PDB file of C-alpha atoms and ligand atoms in Angstrom:
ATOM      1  CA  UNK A   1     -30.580 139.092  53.629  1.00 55.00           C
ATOM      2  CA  UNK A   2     -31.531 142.472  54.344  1.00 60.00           C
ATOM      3  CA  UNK A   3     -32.585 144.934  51.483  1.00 64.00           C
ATOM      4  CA  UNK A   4     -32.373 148.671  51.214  1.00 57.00           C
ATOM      5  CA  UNK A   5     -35.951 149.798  51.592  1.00 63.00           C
ATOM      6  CA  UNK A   6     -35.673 147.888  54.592  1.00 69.00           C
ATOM      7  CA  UNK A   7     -33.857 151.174  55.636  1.00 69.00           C
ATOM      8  CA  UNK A   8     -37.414 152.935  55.387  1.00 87.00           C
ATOM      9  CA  UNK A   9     -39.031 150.378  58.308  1.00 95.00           C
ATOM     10  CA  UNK A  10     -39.615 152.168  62.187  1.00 96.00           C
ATOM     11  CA  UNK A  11     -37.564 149.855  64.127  1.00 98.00           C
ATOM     12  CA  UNK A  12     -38.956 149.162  66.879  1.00 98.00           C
ATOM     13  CA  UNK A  13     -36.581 149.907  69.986  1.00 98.00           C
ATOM     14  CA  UNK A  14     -37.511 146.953  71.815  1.00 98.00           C
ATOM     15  CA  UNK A  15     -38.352 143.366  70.368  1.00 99.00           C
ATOM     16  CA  UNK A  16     -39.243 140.478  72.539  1.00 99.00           C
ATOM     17  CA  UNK A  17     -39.390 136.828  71.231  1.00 99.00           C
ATOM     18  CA  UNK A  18     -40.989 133.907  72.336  1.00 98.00           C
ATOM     19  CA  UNK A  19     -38.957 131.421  70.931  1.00 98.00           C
ATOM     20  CA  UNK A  20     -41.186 128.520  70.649  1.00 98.00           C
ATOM     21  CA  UNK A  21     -41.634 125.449  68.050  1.00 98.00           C
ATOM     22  CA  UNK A  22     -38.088 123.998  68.930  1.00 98.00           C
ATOM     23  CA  UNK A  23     -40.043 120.820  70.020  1.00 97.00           C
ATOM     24  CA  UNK A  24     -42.155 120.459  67.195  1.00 98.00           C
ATOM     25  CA  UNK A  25     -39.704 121.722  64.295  1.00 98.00           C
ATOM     26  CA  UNK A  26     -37.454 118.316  66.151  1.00 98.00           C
ATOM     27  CA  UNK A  27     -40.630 115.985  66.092  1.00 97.00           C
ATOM     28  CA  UNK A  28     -41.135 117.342  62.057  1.00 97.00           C
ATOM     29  CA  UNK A  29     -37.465 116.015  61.532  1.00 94.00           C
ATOM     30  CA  UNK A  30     -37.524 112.813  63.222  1.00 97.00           C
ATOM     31  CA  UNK A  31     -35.255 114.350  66.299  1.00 97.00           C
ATOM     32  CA  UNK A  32     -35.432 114.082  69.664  1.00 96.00           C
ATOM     33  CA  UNK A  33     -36.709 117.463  71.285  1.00 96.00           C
ATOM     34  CA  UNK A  34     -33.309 118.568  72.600  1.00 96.00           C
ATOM     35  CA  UNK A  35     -31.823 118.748  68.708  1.00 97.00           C
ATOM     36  CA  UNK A  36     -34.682 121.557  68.489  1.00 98.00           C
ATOM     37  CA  UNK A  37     -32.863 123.686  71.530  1.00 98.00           C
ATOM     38  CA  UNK A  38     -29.870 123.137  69.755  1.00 97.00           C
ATOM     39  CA  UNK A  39     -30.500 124.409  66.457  1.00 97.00           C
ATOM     40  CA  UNK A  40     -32.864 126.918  67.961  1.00 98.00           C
ATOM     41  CA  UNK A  41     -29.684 128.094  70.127  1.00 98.00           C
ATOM     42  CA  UNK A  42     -27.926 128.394  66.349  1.00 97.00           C
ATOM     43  CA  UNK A  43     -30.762 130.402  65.680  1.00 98.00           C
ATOM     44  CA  UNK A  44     -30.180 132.849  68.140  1.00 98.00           C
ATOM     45  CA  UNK A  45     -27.037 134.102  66.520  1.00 97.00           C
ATOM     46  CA  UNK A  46     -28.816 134.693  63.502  1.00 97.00           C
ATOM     47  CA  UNK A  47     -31.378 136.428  65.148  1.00 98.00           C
ATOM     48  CA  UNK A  48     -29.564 138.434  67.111  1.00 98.00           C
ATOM     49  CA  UNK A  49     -26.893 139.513  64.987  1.00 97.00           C
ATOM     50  CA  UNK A  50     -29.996 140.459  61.816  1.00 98.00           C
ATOM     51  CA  UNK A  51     -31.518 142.691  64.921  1.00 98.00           C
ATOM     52  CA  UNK A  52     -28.829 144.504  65.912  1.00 98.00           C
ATOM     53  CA  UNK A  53     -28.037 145.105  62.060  1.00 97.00           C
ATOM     54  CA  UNK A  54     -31.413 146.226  61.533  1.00 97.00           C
ATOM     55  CA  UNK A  55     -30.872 149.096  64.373  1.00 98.00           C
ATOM     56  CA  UNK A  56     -32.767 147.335  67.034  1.00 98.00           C
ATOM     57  CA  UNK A  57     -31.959 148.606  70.574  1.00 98.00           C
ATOM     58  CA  UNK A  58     -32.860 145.679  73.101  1.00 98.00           C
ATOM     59  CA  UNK A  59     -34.135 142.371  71.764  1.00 98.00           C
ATOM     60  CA  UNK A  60     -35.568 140.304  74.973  1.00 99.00           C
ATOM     61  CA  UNK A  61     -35.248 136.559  74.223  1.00 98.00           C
ATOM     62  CA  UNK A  62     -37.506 134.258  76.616  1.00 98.00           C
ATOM     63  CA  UNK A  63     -35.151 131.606  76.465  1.00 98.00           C
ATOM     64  CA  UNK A  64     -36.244 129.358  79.996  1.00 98.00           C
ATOM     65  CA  UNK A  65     -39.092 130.232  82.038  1.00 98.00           C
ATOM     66  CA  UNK A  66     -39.871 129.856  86.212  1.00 98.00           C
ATOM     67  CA  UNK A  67     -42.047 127.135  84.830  1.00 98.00           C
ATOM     68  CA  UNK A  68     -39.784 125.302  82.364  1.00 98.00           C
ATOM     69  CA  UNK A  69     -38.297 123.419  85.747  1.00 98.00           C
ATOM     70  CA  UNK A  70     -41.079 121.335  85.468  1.00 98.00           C
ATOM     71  CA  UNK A  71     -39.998 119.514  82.020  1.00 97.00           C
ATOM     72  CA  UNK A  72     -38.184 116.425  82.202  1.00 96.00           C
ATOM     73  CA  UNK A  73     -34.665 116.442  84.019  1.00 97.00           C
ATOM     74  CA  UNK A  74     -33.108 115.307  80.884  1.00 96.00           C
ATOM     75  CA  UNK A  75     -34.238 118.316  79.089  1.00 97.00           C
ATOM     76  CA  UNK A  76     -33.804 121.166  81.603  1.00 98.00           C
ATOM     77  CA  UNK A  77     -30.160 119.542  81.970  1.00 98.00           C
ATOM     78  CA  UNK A  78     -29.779 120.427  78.559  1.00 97.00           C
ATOM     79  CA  UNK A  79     -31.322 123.446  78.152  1.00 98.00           C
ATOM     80  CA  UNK A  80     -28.920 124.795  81.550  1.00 98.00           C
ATOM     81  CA  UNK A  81     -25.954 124.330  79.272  1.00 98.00           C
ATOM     82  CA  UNK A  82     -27.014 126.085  76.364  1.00 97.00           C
ATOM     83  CA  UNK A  83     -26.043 129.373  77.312  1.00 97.00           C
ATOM     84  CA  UNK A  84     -22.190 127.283  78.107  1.00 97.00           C
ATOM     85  CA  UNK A  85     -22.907 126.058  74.396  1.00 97.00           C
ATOM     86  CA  UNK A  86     -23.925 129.641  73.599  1.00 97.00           C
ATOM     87  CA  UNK A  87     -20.908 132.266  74.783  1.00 97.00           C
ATOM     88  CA  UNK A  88     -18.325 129.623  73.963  1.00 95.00           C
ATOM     89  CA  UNK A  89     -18.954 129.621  69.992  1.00 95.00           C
ATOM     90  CA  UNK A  90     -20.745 133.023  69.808  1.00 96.00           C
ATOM     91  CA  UNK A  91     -18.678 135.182  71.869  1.00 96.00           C
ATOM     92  CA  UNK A  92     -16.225 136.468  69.535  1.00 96.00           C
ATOM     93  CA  UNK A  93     -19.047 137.169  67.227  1.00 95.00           C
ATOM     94  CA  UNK A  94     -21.231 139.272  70.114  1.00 96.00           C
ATOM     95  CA  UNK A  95     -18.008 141.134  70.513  1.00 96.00           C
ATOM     96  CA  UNK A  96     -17.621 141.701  66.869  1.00 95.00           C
ATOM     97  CA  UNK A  97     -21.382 142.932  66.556  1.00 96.00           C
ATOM     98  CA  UNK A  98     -20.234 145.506  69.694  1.00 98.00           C
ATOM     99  CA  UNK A  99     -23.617 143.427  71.542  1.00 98.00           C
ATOM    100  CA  UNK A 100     -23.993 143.700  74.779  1.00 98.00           C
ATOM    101  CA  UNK A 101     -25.519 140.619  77.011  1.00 98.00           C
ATOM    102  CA  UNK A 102     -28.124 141.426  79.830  1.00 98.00           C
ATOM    103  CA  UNK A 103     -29.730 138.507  81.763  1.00 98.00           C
ATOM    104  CA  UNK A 104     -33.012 139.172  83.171  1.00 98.00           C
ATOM    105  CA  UNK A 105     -34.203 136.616  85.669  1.00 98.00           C
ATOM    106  CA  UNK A 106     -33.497 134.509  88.736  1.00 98.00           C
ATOM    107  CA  UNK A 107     -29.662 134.010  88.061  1.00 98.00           C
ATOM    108  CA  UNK A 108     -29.207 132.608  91.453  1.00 98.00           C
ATOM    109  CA  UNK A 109     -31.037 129.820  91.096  1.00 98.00           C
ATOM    110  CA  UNK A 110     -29.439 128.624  88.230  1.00 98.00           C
ATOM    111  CA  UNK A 111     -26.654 125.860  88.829  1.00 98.00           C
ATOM    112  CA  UNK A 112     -23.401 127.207  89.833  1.00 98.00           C
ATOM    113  CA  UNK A 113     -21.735 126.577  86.098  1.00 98.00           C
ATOM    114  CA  UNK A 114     -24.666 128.080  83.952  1.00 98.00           C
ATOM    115  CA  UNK A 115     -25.045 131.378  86.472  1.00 98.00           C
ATOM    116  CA  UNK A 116     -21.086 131.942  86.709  1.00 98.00           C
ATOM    117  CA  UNK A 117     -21.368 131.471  81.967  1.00 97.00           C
ATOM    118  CA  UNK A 118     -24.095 134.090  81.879  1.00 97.00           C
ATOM    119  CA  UNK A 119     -22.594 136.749  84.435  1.00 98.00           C
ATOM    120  CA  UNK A 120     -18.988 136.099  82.908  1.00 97.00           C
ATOM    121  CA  UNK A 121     -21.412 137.171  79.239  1.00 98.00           C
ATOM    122  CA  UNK A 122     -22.493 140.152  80.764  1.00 98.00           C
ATOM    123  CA  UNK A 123     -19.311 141.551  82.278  1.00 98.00           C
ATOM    124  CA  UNK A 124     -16.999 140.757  78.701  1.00 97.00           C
ATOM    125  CA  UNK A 125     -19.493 142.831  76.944  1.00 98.00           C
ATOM    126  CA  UNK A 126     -20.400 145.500  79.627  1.00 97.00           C
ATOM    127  CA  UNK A 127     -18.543 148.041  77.569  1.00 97.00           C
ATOM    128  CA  UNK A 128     -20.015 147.097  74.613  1.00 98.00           C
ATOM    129  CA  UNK A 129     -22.656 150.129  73.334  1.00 98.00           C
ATOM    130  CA  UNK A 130     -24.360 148.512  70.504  1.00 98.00           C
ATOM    131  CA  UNK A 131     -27.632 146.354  70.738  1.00 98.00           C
ATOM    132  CA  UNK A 132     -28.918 144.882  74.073  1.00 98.00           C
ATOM    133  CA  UNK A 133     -29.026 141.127  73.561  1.00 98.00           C
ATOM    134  CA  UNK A 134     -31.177 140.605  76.343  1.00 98.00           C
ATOM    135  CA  UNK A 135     -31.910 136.682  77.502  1.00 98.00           C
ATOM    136  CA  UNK A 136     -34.839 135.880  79.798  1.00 98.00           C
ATOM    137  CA  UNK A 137     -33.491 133.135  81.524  1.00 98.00           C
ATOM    138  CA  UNK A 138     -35.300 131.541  84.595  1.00 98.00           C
ATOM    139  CA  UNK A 139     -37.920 134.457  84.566  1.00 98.00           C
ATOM    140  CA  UNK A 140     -41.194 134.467  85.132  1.00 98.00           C
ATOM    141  CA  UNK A 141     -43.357 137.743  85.141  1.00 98.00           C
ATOM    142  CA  UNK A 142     -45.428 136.711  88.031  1.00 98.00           C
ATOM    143  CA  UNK A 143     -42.638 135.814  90.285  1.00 98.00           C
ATOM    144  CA  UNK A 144     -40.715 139.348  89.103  1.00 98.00           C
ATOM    145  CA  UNK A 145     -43.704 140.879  90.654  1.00 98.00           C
ATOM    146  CA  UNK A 146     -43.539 138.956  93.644  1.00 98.00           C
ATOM    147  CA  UNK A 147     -39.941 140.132  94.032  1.00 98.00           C
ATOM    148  CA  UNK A 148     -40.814 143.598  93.433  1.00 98.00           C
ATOM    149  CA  UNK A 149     -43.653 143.962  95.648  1.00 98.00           C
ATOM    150  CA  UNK A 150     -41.290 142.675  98.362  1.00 98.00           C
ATOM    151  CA  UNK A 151     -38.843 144.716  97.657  1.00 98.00           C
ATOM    152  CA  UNK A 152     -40.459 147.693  97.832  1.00 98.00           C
ATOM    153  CA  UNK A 153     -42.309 146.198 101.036  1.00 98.00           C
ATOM    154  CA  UNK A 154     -39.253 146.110 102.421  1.00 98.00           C
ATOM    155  CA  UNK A 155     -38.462 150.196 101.614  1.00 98.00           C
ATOM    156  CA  UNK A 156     -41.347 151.358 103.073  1.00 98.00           C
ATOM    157  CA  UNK A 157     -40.475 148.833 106.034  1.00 98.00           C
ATOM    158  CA  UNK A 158     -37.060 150.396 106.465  1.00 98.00           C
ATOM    159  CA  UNK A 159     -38.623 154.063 106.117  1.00 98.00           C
ATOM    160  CA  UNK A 160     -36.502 155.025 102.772  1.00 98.00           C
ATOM    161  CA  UNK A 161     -39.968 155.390 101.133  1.00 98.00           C
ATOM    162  CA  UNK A 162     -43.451 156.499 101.898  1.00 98.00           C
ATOM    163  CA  UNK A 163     -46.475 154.220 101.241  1.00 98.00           C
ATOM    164  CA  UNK A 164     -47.050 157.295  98.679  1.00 98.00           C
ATOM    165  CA  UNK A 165     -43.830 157.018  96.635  1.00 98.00           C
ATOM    166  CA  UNK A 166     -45.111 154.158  95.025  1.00 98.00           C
ATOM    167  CA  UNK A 167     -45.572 154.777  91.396  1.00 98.00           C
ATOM    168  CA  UNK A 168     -45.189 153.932  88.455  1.00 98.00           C
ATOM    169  CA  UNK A 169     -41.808 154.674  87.917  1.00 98.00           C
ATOM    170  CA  UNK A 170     -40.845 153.347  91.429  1.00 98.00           C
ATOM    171  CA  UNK A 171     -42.177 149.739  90.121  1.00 98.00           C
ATOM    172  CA  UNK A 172     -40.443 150.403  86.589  1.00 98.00           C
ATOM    173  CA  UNK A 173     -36.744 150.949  88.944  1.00 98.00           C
ATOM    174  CA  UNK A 174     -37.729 148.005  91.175  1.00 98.00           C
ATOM    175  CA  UNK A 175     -38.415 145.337  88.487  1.00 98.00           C
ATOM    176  CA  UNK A 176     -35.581 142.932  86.890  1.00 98.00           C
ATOM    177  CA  UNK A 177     -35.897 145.003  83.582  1.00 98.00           C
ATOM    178  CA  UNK A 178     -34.908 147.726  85.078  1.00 98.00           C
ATOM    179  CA  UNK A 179     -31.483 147.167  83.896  1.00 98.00           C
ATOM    180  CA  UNK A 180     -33.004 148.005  80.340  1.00 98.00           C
ATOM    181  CA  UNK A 181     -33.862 151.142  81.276  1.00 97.00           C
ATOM    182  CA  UNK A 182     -36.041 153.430  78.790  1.00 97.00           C
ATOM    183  CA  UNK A 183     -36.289 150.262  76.621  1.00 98.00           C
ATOM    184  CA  UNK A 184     -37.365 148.393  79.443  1.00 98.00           C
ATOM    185  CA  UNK A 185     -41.465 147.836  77.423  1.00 98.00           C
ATOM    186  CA  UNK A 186     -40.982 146.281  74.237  1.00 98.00           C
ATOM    187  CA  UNK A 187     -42.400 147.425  71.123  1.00 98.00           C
ATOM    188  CA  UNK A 188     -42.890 144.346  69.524  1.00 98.00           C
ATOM    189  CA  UNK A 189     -43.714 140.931  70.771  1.00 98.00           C
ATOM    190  CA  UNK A 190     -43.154 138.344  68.441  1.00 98.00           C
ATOM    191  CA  UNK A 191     -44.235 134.433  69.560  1.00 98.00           C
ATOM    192  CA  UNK A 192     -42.943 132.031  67.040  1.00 98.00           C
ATOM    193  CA  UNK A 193     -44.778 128.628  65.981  1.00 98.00           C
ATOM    194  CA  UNK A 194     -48.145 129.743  65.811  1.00 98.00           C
ATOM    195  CA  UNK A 195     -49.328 129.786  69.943  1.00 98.00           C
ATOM    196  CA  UNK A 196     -51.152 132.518  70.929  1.00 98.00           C
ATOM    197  CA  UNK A 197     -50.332 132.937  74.462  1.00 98.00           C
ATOM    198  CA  UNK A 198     -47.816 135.152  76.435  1.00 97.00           C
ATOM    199  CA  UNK A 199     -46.853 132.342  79.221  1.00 98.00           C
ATOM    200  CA  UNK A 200     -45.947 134.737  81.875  1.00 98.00           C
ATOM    201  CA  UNK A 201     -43.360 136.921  79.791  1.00 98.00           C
ATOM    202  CA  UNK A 202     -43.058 140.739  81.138  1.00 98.00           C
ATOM    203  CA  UNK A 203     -46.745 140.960  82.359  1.00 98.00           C
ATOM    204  CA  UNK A 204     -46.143 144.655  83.241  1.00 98.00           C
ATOM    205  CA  UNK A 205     -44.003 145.502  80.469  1.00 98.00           C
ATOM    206  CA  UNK A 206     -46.656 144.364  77.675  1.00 98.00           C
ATOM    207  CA  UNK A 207     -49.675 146.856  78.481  1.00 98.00           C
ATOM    208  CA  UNK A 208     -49.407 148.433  75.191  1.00 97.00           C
ATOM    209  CA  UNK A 209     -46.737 146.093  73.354  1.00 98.00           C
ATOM    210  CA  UNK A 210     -48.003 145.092  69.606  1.00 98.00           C
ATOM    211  CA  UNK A 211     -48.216 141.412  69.683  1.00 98.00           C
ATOM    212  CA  UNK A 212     -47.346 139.270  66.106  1.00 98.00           C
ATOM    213  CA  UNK A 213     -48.007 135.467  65.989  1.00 98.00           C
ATOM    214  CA  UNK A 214     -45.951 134.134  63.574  1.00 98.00           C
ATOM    215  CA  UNK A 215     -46.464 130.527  62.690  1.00 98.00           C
ATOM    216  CA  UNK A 216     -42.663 129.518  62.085  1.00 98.00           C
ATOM    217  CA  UNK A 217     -41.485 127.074  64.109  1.00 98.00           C
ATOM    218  CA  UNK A 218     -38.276 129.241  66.027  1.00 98.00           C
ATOM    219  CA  UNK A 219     -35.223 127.104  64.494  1.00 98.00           C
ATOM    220  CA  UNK A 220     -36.412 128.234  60.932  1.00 98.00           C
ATOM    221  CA  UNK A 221     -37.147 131.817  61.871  1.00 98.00           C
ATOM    222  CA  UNK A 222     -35.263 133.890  59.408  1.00 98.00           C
ATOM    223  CA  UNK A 223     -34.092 137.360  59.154  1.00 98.00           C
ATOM    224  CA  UNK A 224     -36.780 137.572  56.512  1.00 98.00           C
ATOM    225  CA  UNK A 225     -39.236 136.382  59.076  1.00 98.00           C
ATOM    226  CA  UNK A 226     -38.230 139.414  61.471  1.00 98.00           C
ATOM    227  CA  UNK A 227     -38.779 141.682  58.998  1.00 98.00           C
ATOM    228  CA  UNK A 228     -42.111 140.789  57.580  1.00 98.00           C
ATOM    229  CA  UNK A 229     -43.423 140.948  61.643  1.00 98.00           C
ATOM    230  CA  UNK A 230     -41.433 144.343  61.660  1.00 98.00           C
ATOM    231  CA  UNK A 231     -43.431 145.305  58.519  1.00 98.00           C
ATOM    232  CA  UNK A 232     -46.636 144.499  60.207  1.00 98.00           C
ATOM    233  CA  UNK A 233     -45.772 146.502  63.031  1.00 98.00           C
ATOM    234  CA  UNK A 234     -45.301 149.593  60.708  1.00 97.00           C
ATOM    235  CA  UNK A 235     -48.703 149.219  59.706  1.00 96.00           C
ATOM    236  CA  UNK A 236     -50.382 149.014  63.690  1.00 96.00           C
ATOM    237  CA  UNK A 237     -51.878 152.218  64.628  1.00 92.00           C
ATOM    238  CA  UNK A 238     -50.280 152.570  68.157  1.00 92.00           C
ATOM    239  CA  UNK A 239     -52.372 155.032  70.705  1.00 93.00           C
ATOM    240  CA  UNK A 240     -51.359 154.062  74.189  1.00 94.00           C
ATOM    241  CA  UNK A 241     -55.063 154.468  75.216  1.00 92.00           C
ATOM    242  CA  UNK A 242     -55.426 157.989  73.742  1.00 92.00           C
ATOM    243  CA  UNK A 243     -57.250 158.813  70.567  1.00 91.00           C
ATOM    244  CA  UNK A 244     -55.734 160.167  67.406  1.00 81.00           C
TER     245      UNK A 244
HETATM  246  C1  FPP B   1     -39.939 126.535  73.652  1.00 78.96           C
HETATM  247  O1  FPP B   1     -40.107 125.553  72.668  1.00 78.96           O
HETATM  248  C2  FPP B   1     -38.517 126.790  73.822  1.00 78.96           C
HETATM  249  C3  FPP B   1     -37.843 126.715  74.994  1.00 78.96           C
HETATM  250  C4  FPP B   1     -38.471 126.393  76.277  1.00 78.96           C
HETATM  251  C5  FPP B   1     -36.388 126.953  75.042  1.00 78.96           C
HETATM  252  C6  FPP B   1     -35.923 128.031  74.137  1.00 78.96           C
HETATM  253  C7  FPP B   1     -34.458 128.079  74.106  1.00 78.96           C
HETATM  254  C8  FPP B   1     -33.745 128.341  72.996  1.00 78.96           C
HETATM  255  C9  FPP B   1     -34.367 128.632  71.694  1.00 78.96           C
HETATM  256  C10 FPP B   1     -32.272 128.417  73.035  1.00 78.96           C
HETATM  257  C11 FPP B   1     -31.825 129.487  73.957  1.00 78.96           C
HETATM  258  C12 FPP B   1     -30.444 129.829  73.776  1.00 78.96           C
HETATM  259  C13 FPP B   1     -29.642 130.279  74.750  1.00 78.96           C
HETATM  260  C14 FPP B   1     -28.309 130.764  74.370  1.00 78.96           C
HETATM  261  C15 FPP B   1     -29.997 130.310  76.163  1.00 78.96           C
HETATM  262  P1  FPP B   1     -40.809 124.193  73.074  1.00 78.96           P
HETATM  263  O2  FPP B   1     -39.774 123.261  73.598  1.00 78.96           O
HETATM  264  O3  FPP B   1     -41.918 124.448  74.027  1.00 78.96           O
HETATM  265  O4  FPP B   1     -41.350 123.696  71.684  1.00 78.96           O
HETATM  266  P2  FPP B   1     -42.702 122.908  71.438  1.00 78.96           P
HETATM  267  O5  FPP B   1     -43.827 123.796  71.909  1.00 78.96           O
HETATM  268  O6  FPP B   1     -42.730 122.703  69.954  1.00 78.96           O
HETATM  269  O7  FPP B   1     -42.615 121.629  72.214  1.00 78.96           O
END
């Protein structure tokens, strides 16, 4: 539950999560690891909907990575229909919560019935204006910059662009966040379950992200959770390389 003097808290305008722990918060209960996607799925609701009450503009959830293929079939299976699991129950309630879905990764690689759920998401809430509910979904930082690096290979190939028009900005436009536009860095990086690794989320993005390693499993993260990291990202002394 949130209180009032949460009302006093700098919210951050852009959260990302590492959801991780879903294995081991399944192995703690005597489950089998996919019961820890499923209930960590659940968990995304909560999440989500706290956030966006909490004023949050984009909140970036890394919810299957370029390397996450390499799991066993059986689990990637499962963790391709979660987002089918996902929009059927949740919908209504994105709607209600005036959320709107973003997808940032390789959508065309996904199999035909989990890319045709998560574009279907994105176009019944394009008009929404409230929180970005942003879901990093076959993405992979490294292979983003691949893509971008061809892409703008390809401009300078065509003549659009001059080898010196590439900038800062011009990477910013060319990446897959793009789409979040002056949100596109988080603020806040939160990696749940106690790892202290970023495992090749928004590479770029992070250079001056504050990072919070919180040791809850991600199926008991709780609004509570988000707000203690949010508190100890009131008290980081951000200075973007400069001096105060
Ligand atoms: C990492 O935990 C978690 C994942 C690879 C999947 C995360 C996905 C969700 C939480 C659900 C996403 C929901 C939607 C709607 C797409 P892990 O399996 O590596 O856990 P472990 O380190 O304890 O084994």
């Amino acid at each position: 539950m949130l209180k009032n003097s949460d009302s006093e808290l700098n919210i951050p305008n852009h959260i990302a999560i590492i959801m991780d722990g879903n294995g081991r918060w399944a192995q703690r209960v005597g489950k089998p690891r996919i019961s820890g996607h499923k209930e960590g799925m659940n968990n995304v609701k909560r999440i989500a909907t706290a956030a966006s009450n909490l004023g949050v503009k984009v909140l970036s959830l890394y919810a299957f990575s370029t390397e996450n293929w390499t799991r066993p079939s059986a689990e990637v299976s499962f963790l391709m229909k979660l987002p089918i699991d996902f929009f059927d129950v949740f919908m209504p309630d994105l709607i209600k919560e005036n959320i709107k879905v973003e997808v940032t990764g390789f959508v065309d690689d996904l199999p035909n019935k989990t890319k045709k759920t998560v574009l279907k998401a994105v176009e019944d809430t394009k008009e929404n204006t409230g929180m970005i509910l942003n879901f990093a979904f076959n993405y992979g930082s490294r292979a983003e910059i691949v893509n971008t690096t061809k892409l703008i290979a390809q401009k300078v190939k065509e003549g659009s662009i001059e080898i010196d028009d590439i900038n800062e900005d011009l990477i910013n436009n060319n990446l897959l966040t793009s789409i979040l536009g002056k949100y596109a860095d988080p603020d806040l990086l939160i990696r749940t379950s106690g790892e202290e690794r970023i495992s090749n989320f928004m590479l770029w993005q992070m250079a001056y992200t504050e990072m919070i390693f919180d040791e809850t499993y991600w199926p008991d993260f709780t609004s509570e959770n988000l707000v203690e990291d949010i508190k100890i990202f009131n008290e980081r002394d951000r200075r973007f390389g400069s001096v105060k």
